[in-house]
Amino acid sequence: MDESSSNLPTSHLLGSVPAVVSEGKAATNQEDGDAQQSTNNWKGVFSISSYTQYFNIDTDILLSRLISSLYPISGDFFSKIDANPDLYGLVWISTTLVFVIASLGNCATYLMHRRSDHGTSWTFDVSYINVAACSIYGYSLIVPLAYYFLLRYLGSNASLIRFWCLWGYSLFIFILSSFLLVIPVEFLRWTIILLSGGLSASFVALNLRSYIQESEITVVVISAFVLQMGLAIFIKMWFFA
Amino acid sequence: MSHSDTIPLHSTSQSDIDEIENLINSNPSSVLPARPPSPPRASIPISSAPIPPPAFIPSNLPAPTNPKTAPVPSVSSAAPKPPLPPRPSGPGGNISASGFGSPPNTLTEPVWDTVKRDLSRIVSNLKLVVFPNPFREDPGKALRDWDLWGPFFFIVFLGLTLSWSASVKKSEVFAVAFALLAAGAVILTLNVLLLGGHIIFFQSLSLLGYCLFPLDIGALICMLKDNVLVKVVVVAVTLAWSSWAAYPFMSSAVNPRRKALALYPVLLMYVSVGFLIIAID
């Protein structure tokens, strides 16, 4: 990995931002050496190299994590991500979900409009993008944060990055089901959203339960399940009504 | 005294020389007040005397007043000269070259020269990035002379076109398009940097802005022609063109095992912009 990245034609360019380039190289060199330890290369809030440790992921690993998010029963997600939790999944899955539900929601209203043949013409509703961005980003950032603080308060050893990773990957199934939600049959839409919501919520709940070993957190697990189902129903009712 | 100098002096050295000469001539009480402060244009007066100064009546006083009056017409005739380069002949050219003691200053050139230089740079960068050319595979050469004017124009043009095409909520459409493109370019660059890639921040912003040019053309065509099928075809073609333009730069900046991770967000941004273009009517 180092050989190929140092042979890139851009690595010798003049005028590059020297701090970023050299620190990026230093961080990746350090990562290779300390791959098994939990490294903490925190160089400050405003230095990019302190965040590269959370994006240390390859395409094939990412794809395997995405596939495993579709199978909630195994419950071993945390063991898969334990050595290398990544935030790439959280950022780009939630961004993709925002775009997909905003655009497909507009498609769905267009198709319903065509079917019922209203007098007024259909217009693209730009506010879908705003609502989608606020709700999805808010949910995926704040809910894991809340659970982190709650579980820390209850005394168990929670890790914020792993929670963000879990909730990020749990949103992947909504992207797939959004494509199916365009079909303008109401009964089918409710079936699809309840199914995908159930899968996603059980993914979150089962993995959370296997991560935390104590018994008094059953309420926590149930509430995580309910919240994820609530998100699914909100998506259906706001965007695909 | 120092008026017959042909070597261009620095603007501050002329007054220093005058002061030293005054001290050498040892008549400080009378000379210093008579000397007007600093102008380096004191080197020109004799040669520009034939040109009538705009608001000064030439006196017919004898020679002793010449050293005193001569700098004044040079000041008044030199002052309008720099903004009016077509007007003077030799002396005027000497003023801008020698009076300030440096090559033609970009602060004093006409506005049209500056705009023309920036426009030609935008066009040459566009040709390098968006159209096929032999330097494309080497991203270092491809955009060595990056600038941010081109991307700014393209983003604003796309926002305006989408806003014109929209029938309701025009300002919200412009805001969404502008925020999406501007923040998107920054986030895509940060994404590559976070994945451990090697790019220059502003060069990447510049490149992503220039790759919007095909989508600009597509948006313009879609604004003029309102058929849904035509729109889909045009947007698909321009989307493919934009992605093809951005591909070599982004893929060579990261580790080959992470190429898809760096390219997917670029594709996502262009697809979302393309969708906005199709859907706005």
PDB file of N, CA and C in Angstrom, chain A residues 1 4-5 8-10 13-17 20-21 25 28 48 51-52 55-59 62 88 92 95-96 99 103 107 122-127 129-130, chain B residues 138-140 144 167-169 172-173 176 187-188 190-191 193-195 198 200 203 252-253 255-261 264-265 268 271-272 275-276 279-281:
ATOM      1  N   MET A   1       0.861  -1.203   0.000  1.00  0.00           N
ATOM      2  CA  MET A   1       0.000   0.000   0.000  1.00  0.00           C
ATOM      3  C   MET A   1       0.878   1.227   0.000  1.00  0.00           C
ATOM      4  N   SER A   4       2.660   1.742  -3.569  1.00  0.00           N
ATOM      5  CA  SER A   4       1.824   2.299  -4.637  1.00  0.00           C
ATOM      6  C   SER A   4       1.433   3.733  -4.323  1.00  0.00           C
ATOM      7  N   SER A   5       1.198   4.043  -3.036  1.00  0.00           N
ATOM      8  CA  SER A   5       0.769   5.414  -2.769  1.00  0.00           C
ATOM      9  C   SER A   5       1.925   6.388  -2.887  1.00  0.00           C
ATOM     10  N   LEU A   8       2.497   7.594  -6.634  1.00  0.00           N
ATOM     11  CA  LEU A   8       1.476   8.372  -7.312  1.00  0.00           C
ATOM     12  C   LEU A   8       2.098   9.639  -7.882  1.00  0.00           C
ATOM     13  N   PRO A   9       1.672  10.037  -9.055  1.00  0.00           N
ATOM     14  CA  PRO A   9       2.297  11.220  -9.679  1.00  0.00           C
ATOM     15  C   PRO A   9       2.042  12.505  -8.912  1.00  0.00           C
ATOM     16  N   THR A  10       1.068  12.516  -8.038  1.00  0.00           N
ATOM     17  CA  THR A  10       0.784  13.766  -7.355  1.00  0.00           C
ATOM     18  C   THR A  10       1.627  13.963  -6.112  1.00  0.00           C
ATOM     19  N   LEU A  13       4.197  17.048  -6.053  1.00  0.00           N
ATOM     20  CA  LEU A  13       3.791  18.335  -6.595  1.00  0.00           C
ATOM     21  C   LEU A  13       4.224  19.475  -5.705  1.00  0.00           C
ATOM     22  N   LEU A  14       4.639  20.571  -6.363  1.00  0.00           N
ATOM     23  CA  LEU A  14       4.899  21.783  -5.600  1.00  0.00           C
ATOM     24  C   LEU A  14       3.574  22.423  -5.241  1.00  0.00           C
ATOM     25  N   GLY A  15       3.635  23.239  -4.238  1.00  0.00           N
ATOM     26  CA  GLY A  15       2.449  24.003  -3.900  1.00  0.00           C
ATOM     27  C   GLY A  15       1.394  23.187  -3.192  1.00  0.00           C
ATOM     28  N   SER A  16       1.665  21.942  -2.872  1.00  0.00           N
ATOM     29  CA  SER A  16       0.661  21.175  -2.142  1.00  0.00           C
ATOM     30  C   SER A  16       0.622  21.672  -0.713  1.00  0.00           C
ATOM     31  N   VAL A  17      -0.480  21.414  -0.059  1.00  0.00           N
ATOM     32  CA  VAL A  17      -0.606  21.822   1.329  1.00  0.00           C
ATOM     33  C   VAL A  17       0.301  20.915   2.136  1.00  0.00           C
ATOM     34  N   VAL A  20      -0.949  18.836   5.295  1.00  0.00           N
ATOM     35  CA  VAL A  20      -1.900  17.747   5.084  1.00  0.00           C
ATOM     36  C   VAL A  20      -1.217  16.554   4.457  1.00  0.00           C
ATOM     37  N   VAL A  21      -0.397  16.811   3.418  1.00  0.00           N
ATOM     38  CA  VAL A  21       0.179  15.693   2.686  1.00  0.00           C
ATOM     39  C   VAL A  21       1.122  14.905   3.576  1.00  0.00           C
ATOM     40  N   LYS A  25       0.604  11.091   5.197  1.00  0.00           N
ATOM     41  CA  LYS A  25       1.537   9.967   4.995  1.00  0.00           C
ATOM     42  C   LYS A  25       1.986   9.432   6.334  1.00  0.00           C
ATOM     43  N   THR A  28      -0.709   7.277   7.902  1.00  0.00           N
ATOM     44  CA  THR A  28      -0.893   5.954   7.329  1.00  0.00           C
ATOM     45  C   THR A  28       0.305   5.070   7.639  1.00  0.00           C
ATOM     46  N   ILE A  48      -6.534  17.099   9.671  1.00  0.00           N
ATOM     47  CA  ILE A  48      -7.224  16.008   8.973  1.00  0.00           C
ATOM     48  C   ILE A  48      -6.679  14.659   9.404  1.00  0.00           C
ATOM     49  N   TYR A  51      -8.425  12.413  11.874  1.00  0.00           N
ATOM     50  CA  TYR A  51      -9.660  11.720  11.521  1.00  0.00           C
ATOM     51  C   TYR A  51      -9.434  10.590  10.542  1.00  0.00           C
ATOM     52  N   THR A  52      -8.240  10.487   9.958  1.00  0.00           N
ATOM     53  CA  THR A  52      -8.040   9.430   8.962  1.00  0.00           C
ATOM     54  C   THR A  52      -8.117   8.052   9.584  1.00  0.00           C
ATOM     55  N   PHE A  55     -11.355   6.402   8.838  1.00  0.00           N
ATOM     56  CA  PHE A  55     -11.731   6.159   7.457  1.00  0.00           C
ATOM     57  C   PHE A  55     -10.791   5.143   6.825  1.00  0.00           C
ATOM     58  N   ASN A  56     -10.215   4.317   7.659  1.00  0.00           N
ATOM     59  CA  ASN A  56      -9.199   3.392   7.204  1.00  0.00           C
ATOM     60  C   ASN A  56      -9.854   2.117   6.713  1.00  0.00           C
ATOM     61  N   ILE A  57     -10.501   2.178   5.574  1.00  0.00           N
ATOM     62  CA  ILE A  57     -11.307   1.054   5.129  1.00  0.00           C
ATOM     63  C   ILE A  57     -11.135   0.858   3.638  1.00  0.00           C
ATOM     64  N   ASP A  58     -11.182  -0.385   3.194  1.00  0.00           N
ATOM     65  CA  ASP A  58     -11.087  -0.681   1.773  1.00  0.00           C
ATOM     66  C   ASP A  58     -12.452  -1.063   1.220  1.00  0.00           C
ATOM     67  N   THR A  59     -12.507  -1.093  -0.121  1.00  0.00           N
ATOM     68  CA  THR A  59     -13.798  -1.324  -0.765  1.00  0.00           C
ATOM     69  C   THR A  59     -14.398  -2.664  -0.392  1.00  0.00           C
ATOM     70  N   LEU A  62     -15.792  -2.741   3.120  1.00  0.00           N
ATOM     71  CA  LEU A  62     -17.027  -1.978   3.197  1.00  0.00           C
ATOM     72  C   LEU A  62     -18.192  -2.779   2.654  1.00  0.00           C
ATOM     73  N   TYR A  88     -16.943   6.163   7.456  1.00  0.00           N
ATOM     74  CA  TYR A  88     -17.276   6.348   6.033  1.00  0.00           C
ATOM     75  C   TYR A  88     -18.684   5.854   5.774  1.00  0.00           C
ATOM     76  N   TRP A  92     -21.655   8.371   4.238  1.00  0.00           N
ATOM     77  CA  TRP A  92     -22.140   8.243   2.870  1.00  0.00           C
ATOM     78  C   TRP A  92     -23.419   7.461   2.759  1.00  0.00           C
ATOM     79  N   THR A  95     -25.990  10.136   3.596  1.00  0.00           N
ATOM     80  CA  THR A  95     -26.127  11.086   2.493  1.00  0.00           C
ATOM     81  C   THR A  95     -26.883  10.467   1.329  1.00  0.00           C
ATOM     82  N   THR A  96     -26.548   9.210   1.004  1.00  0.00           N
ATOM     83  CA  THR A  96     -27.263   8.535  -0.071  1.00  0.00           C
ATOM     84  C   THR A  96     -28.743   8.398   0.277  1.00  0.00           C
ATOM     85  N   PHE A  99     -30.585  11.681  -0.309  1.00  0.00           N
ATOM     86  CA  PHE A  99     -30.843  11.923  -1.730  1.00  0.00           C
ATOM     87  C   PHE A  99     -31.923  10.981  -2.251  1.00  0.00           C
ATOM     88  N   SER A 103     -35.538  12.251  -3.725  1.00  0.00           N
ATOM     89  CA  SER A 103     -35.844  12.146  -5.144  1.00  0.00           C
ATOM     90  C   SER A 103     -36.945  11.121  -5.404  1.00  0.00           C
ATOM     91  N   CYS A 107     -40.687  11.336  -7.028  1.00  0.00           N
ATOM     92  CA  CYS A 107     -41.160  10.422  -8.076  1.00  0.00           C
ATOM     93  C   CYS A 107     -42.474   9.790  -7.678  1.00  0.00           C
ATOM     94  N   TRP A 122     -48.174  18.927 -11.486  1.00  0.00           N
ATOM     95  CA  TRP A 122     -47.224  18.485 -10.463  1.00  0.00           C
ATOM     96  C   TRP A 122     -45.984  19.348 -10.487  1.00  0.00           C
ATOM     97  N   THR A 123     -45.518  19.756  -9.337  1.00  0.00           N
ATOM     98  CA  THR A 123     -44.250  20.497  -9.264  1.00  0.00           C
ATOM     99  C   THR A 123     -43.303  19.765  -8.321  1.00  0.00           C
ATOM    100  N   PHE A 124     -42.049  19.931  -8.591  1.00  0.00           N
ATOM    101  CA  PHE A 124     -41.005  19.322  -7.785  1.00  0.00           C
ATOM    102  C   PHE A 124     -40.920  20.051  -6.445  1.00  0.00           C
ATOM    103  N   ASP A 125     -41.042  19.315  -5.387  1.00  0.00           N
ATOM    104  CA  ASP A 125     -41.061  19.948  -4.069  1.00  0.00           C
ATOM    105  C   ASP A 125     -39.658  19.908  -3.471  1.00  0.00           C
ATOM    106  N   VAL A 126     -39.016  21.080  -3.483  1.00  0.00           N
ATOM    107  CA  VAL A 126     -37.630  21.126  -3.040  1.00  0.00           C
ATOM    108  C   VAL A 126     -37.522  20.957  -1.532  1.00  0.00           C
ATOM    109  N   SER A 127     -38.601  21.212  -0.809  1.00  0.00           N
ATOM    110  CA  SER A 127     -38.502  21.116   0.646  1.00  0.00           C
ATOM    111  C   SER A 127     -38.306  19.676   1.106  1.00  0.00           C
ATOM    112  N   ILE A 129     -35.936  17.844   0.194  1.00  0.00           N
ATOM    113  CA  ILE A 129     -34.504  17.697   0.440  1.00  0.00           C
ATOM    114  C   ILE A 129     -34.166  18.227   1.829  1.00  0.00           C
ATOM    115  N   ASN A 130     -34.746  19.377   2.172  1.00  0.00           N
ATOM    116  CA  ASN A 130     -34.450  19.945   3.495  1.00  0.00           C
ATOM    117  C   ASN A 130     -34.915  19.030   4.609  1.00  0.00           C
TER     118      ASN A 130
ATOM    119  N   ASP B 138      -2.349  12.478 -16.388  1.00  0.00           N
ATOM    120  CA  ASP B 138      -1.434  12.950 -15.359  1.00  0.00           C
ATOM    121  C   ASP B 138      -2.073  14.130 -14.643  1.00  0.00           C
ATOM    122  N   PRO B 139      -2.658  13.888 -13.501  1.00  0.00           N
ATOM    123  CA  PRO B 139      -3.407  14.971 -12.853  1.00  0.00           C
ATOM    124  C   PRO B 139      -2.534  16.129 -12.422  1.00  0.00           C
ATOM    125  N   GLY B 140      -1.236  15.866 -12.239  1.00  0.00           N
ATOM    126  CA  GLY B 140      -0.384  16.973 -11.852  1.00  0.00           C
ATOM    127  C   GLY B 140      -0.295  18.013 -12.944  1.00  0.00           C
ATOM    128  N   ARG B 144      -2.443  22.461 -13.469  1.00  0.00           N
ATOM    129  CA  ARG B 144      -1.384  23.100 -12.695  1.00  0.00           C
ATOM    130  C   ARG B 144      -1.701  24.553 -12.391  1.00  0.00           C
ATOM    131  N   SER B 167     -40.870  26.569 -11.403  1.00  0.00           N
ATOM    132  CA  SER B 167     -42.062  27.404 -11.444  1.00  0.00           C
ATOM    133  C   SER B 167     -42.461  27.908 -10.065  1.00  0.00           C
ATOM    134  N   VAL B 168     -42.092  27.144  -9.026  1.00  0.00           N
ATOM    135  CA  VAL B 168     -42.375  27.609  -7.669  1.00  0.00           C
ATOM    136  C   VAL B 168     -41.093  27.516  -6.854  1.00  0.00           C
ATOM    137  N   LYS B 169     -41.050  28.281  -5.766  1.00  0.00           N
ATOM    138  CA  LYS B 169     -39.926  28.227  -4.826  1.00  0.00           C
ATOM    139  C   LYS B 169     -38.587  28.442  -5.521  1.00  0.00           C
ATOM    140  N   GLU B 172     -35.531  28.980  -3.238  1.00  0.00           N
ATOM    141  CA  GLU B 172     -35.116  27.791  -2.505  1.00  0.00           C
ATOM    142  C   GLU B 172     -34.366  26.827  -3.420  1.00  0.00           C
ATOM    143  N   VAL B 173     -34.785  26.762  -4.684  1.00  0.00           N
ATOM    144  CA  VAL B 173     -34.086  25.904  -5.645  1.00  0.00           C
ATOM    145  C   VAL B 173     -32.654  26.381  -5.836  1.00  0.00           C
ATOM    146  N   VAL B 176     -30.620  25.534  -2.737  1.00  0.00           N
ATOM    147  CA  VAL B 176     -30.293  24.116  -2.643  1.00  0.00           C
ATOM    148  C   VAL B 176     -29.198  23.747  -3.639  1.00  0.00           C
ATOM    149  N   ILE B 187     -16.688  18.689   0.491  1.00  0.00           N
ATOM    150  CA  ILE B 187     -16.797  17.407   1.186  1.00  0.00           C
ATOM    151  C   ILE B 187     -16.143  16.297   0.384  1.00  0.00           C
ATOM    152  N   LEU B 188     -16.264  16.345  -0.929  1.00  0.00           N
ATOM    153  CA  LEU B 188     -15.612  15.319  -1.749  1.00  0.00           C
ATOM    154  C   LEU B 188     -14.108  15.383  -1.607  1.00  0.00           C
ATOM    155  N   LEU B 190     -12.470  16.566   0.998  1.00  0.00           N
ATOM    156  CA  LEU B 190     -12.152  16.065   2.338  1.00  0.00           C
ATOM    157  C   LEU B 190     -12.241  14.547   2.391  1.00  0.00           C
ATOM    158  N   ASN B 191     -13.189  13.986   1.659  1.00  0.00           N
ATOM    159  CA  ASN B 191     -13.339  12.542   1.634  1.00  0.00           C
ATOM    160  C   ASN B 191     -12.080  11.872   1.105  1.00  0.00           C
ATOM    161  N   LEU B 193      -9.072  13.127   1.094  1.00  0.00           N
ATOM    162  CA  LEU B 193      -7.994  13.320   2.061  1.00  0.00           C
ATOM    163  C   LEU B 193      -8.138  12.379   3.241  1.00  0.00           C
ATOM    164  N   LEU B 194      -9.382  12.153   3.697  1.00  0.00           N
ATOM    165  CA  LEU B 194      -9.586  11.270   4.840  1.00  0.00           C
ATOM    166  C   LEU B 194      -9.300   9.822   4.495  1.00  0.00           C
ATOM    167  N   LEU B 195      -9.505   9.441   3.229  1.00  0.00           N
ATOM    168  CA  LEU B 195      -9.202   8.065   2.848  1.00  0.00           C
ATOM    169  C   LEU B 195      -7.707   7.863   2.658  1.00  0.00           C
ATOM    170  N   HIS B 198      -3.779  11.578  -1.842  1.00  0.00           N
ATOM    171  CA  HIS B 198      -2.898  12.724  -1.992  1.00  0.00           C
ATOM    172  C   HIS B 198      -3.445  13.640  -3.062  1.00  0.00           C
ATOM    173  N   ILE B 200      -4.268  18.073  -3.782  1.00  0.00           N
ATOM    174  CA  ILE B 200      -4.161  19.435  -3.291  1.00  0.00           C
ATOM    175  C   ILE B 200      -5.575  19.968  -3.168  1.00  0.00           C
ATOM    176  N   GLN B 203      -6.823  22.611  -5.765  1.00  0.00           N
ATOM    177  CA  GLN B 203      -6.799  22.072  -7.117  1.00  0.00           C
ATOM    178  C   GLN B 203      -7.991  21.142  -7.331  1.00  0.00           C
ATOM    179  N   SER B 252      -6.794   8.494  -9.395  1.00  0.00           N
ATOM    180  CA  SER B 252      -5.353   8.369  -9.211  1.00  0.00           C
ATOM    181  C   SER B 252      -4.903   8.962  -7.894  1.00  0.00           C
ATOM    182  N   ALA B 253      -5.787   9.633  -7.186  1.00  0.00           N
ATOM    183  CA  ALA B 253      -5.371  10.310  -5.962  1.00  0.00           C
ATOM    184  C   ALA B 253      -5.348   9.385  -4.757  1.00  0.00           C
ATOM    185  N   ASN B 255      -5.269   5.245  -2.988  1.00  0.00           N
ATOM    186  CA  ASN B 255      -4.885   3.854  -3.050  1.00  0.00           C
ATOM    187  C   ASN B 255      -5.845   3.074  -3.960  1.00  0.00           C
ATOM    188  N   PRO B 256      -5.347   2.207  -4.843  1.00  0.00           N
ATOM    189  CA  PRO B 256      -6.244   1.507  -5.769  1.00  0.00           C
ATOM    190  C   PRO B 256      -7.299   0.653  -5.079  1.00  0.00           C
ATOM    191  N   ARG B 257      -7.025   0.201  -3.850  1.00  0.00           N
ATOM    192  CA  ARG B 257      -8.041  -0.608  -3.160  1.00  0.00           C
ATOM    193  C   ARG B 257      -9.211   0.246  -2.699  1.00  0.00           C
ATOM    194  N   ARG B 258      -9.045   1.557  -2.688  1.00  0.00           N
ATOM    195  CA  ARG B 258     -10.110   2.427  -2.198  1.00  0.00           C
ATOM    196  C   ARG B 258     -10.677   3.302  -3.296  1.00  0.00           C
ATOM    197  N   LYS B 259     -10.375   2.934  -4.541  1.00  0.00           N
ATOM    198  CA  LYS B 259     -10.774   3.781  -5.654  1.00  0.00           C
ATOM    199  C   LYS B 259     -12.287   3.989  -5.680  1.00  0.00           C
ATOM    200  N   ALA B 260     -13.025   2.888  -5.514  1.00  0.00           N
ATOM    201  CA  ALA B 260     -14.477   3.008  -5.586  1.00  0.00           C
ATOM    202  C   ALA B 260     -15.004   3.870  -4.454  1.00  0.00           C
ATOM    203  N   LEU B 261     -14.346   3.816  -3.285  1.00  0.00           N
ATOM    204  CA  LEU B 261     -14.813   4.630  -2.164  1.00  0.00           C
ATOM    205  C   LEU B 261     -14.639   6.110  -2.439  1.00  0.00           C
ATOM    206  N   TYR B 264     -17.355   6.950  -5.645  1.00  0.00           N
ATOM    207  CA  TYR B 264     -18.797   6.871  -5.463  1.00  0.00           C
ATOM    208  C   TYR B 264     -19.433   8.200  -5.053  1.00  0.00           C
ATOM    209  N   PRO B 265     -18.857   8.963  -4.102  1.00  0.00           N
ATOM    210  CA  PRO B 265     -19.485  10.237  -3.759  1.00  0.00           C
ATOM    211  C   PRO B 265     -19.524  11.230  -4.916  1.00  0.00           C
ATOM    212  N   LEU B 268     -22.416  10.222  -6.873  1.00  0.00           N
ATOM    213  CA  LEU B 268     -23.644  10.573  -6.157  1.00  0.00           C
ATOM    214  C   LEU B 268     -23.987  12.040  -6.344  1.00  0.00           C
ATOM    215  N   VAL B 271     -25.155  12.670  -9.955  1.00  0.00           N
ATOM    216  CA  VAL B 271     -26.477  12.093 -10.199  1.00  0.00           C
ATOM    217  C   VAL B 271     -27.556  12.930  -9.526  1.00  0.00           C
ATOM    218  N   SER B 272     -27.276  13.429  -8.323  1.00  0.00           N
ATOM    219  CA  SER B 272     -28.303  14.241  -7.655  1.00  0.00           C
ATOM    220  C   SER B 272     -28.522  15.552  -8.389  1.00  0.00           C
ATOM    221  N   PHE B 275     -30.531  14.757 -11.398  1.00  0.00           N
ATOM    222  CA  PHE B 275     -31.921  14.538 -11.052  1.00  0.00           C
ATOM    223  C   PHE B 275     -32.644  15.848 -10.835  1.00  0.00           C
ATOM    224  N   LEU B 276     -31.957  16.809 -10.186  1.00  0.00           N
ATOM    225  CA  LEU B 276     -32.566  18.129 -10.020  1.00  0.00           C
ATOM    226  C   LEU B 276     -32.897  18.757 -11.368  1.00  0.00           C
ATOM    227  N   ALA B 279     -35.941  17.018 -12.853  1.00  0.00           N
ATOM    228  CA  ALA B 279     -37.204  17.124 -12.146  1.00  0.00           C
ATOM    229  C   ALA B 279     -37.736  18.549 -12.096  1.00  0.00           C
ATOM    230  N   ILE B 280     -36.858  19.534 -12.188  1.00  0.00           N
ATOM    231  CA  ILE B 280     -37.341  20.906 -12.107  1.00  0.00           C
ATOM    232  C   ILE B 280     -38.022  21.266 -13.421  1.00  0.00           C
ATOM    233  N   ASP B 281     -39.256  21.699 -13.343  1.00  0.00           N
ATOM    234  CA  ASP B 281     -39.932  22.046 -14.600  1.00  0.00           C
ATOM    235  C   ASP B 281     -40.746  23.309 -14.440  1.00  0.00           C
TER     236      ASP B 281
END
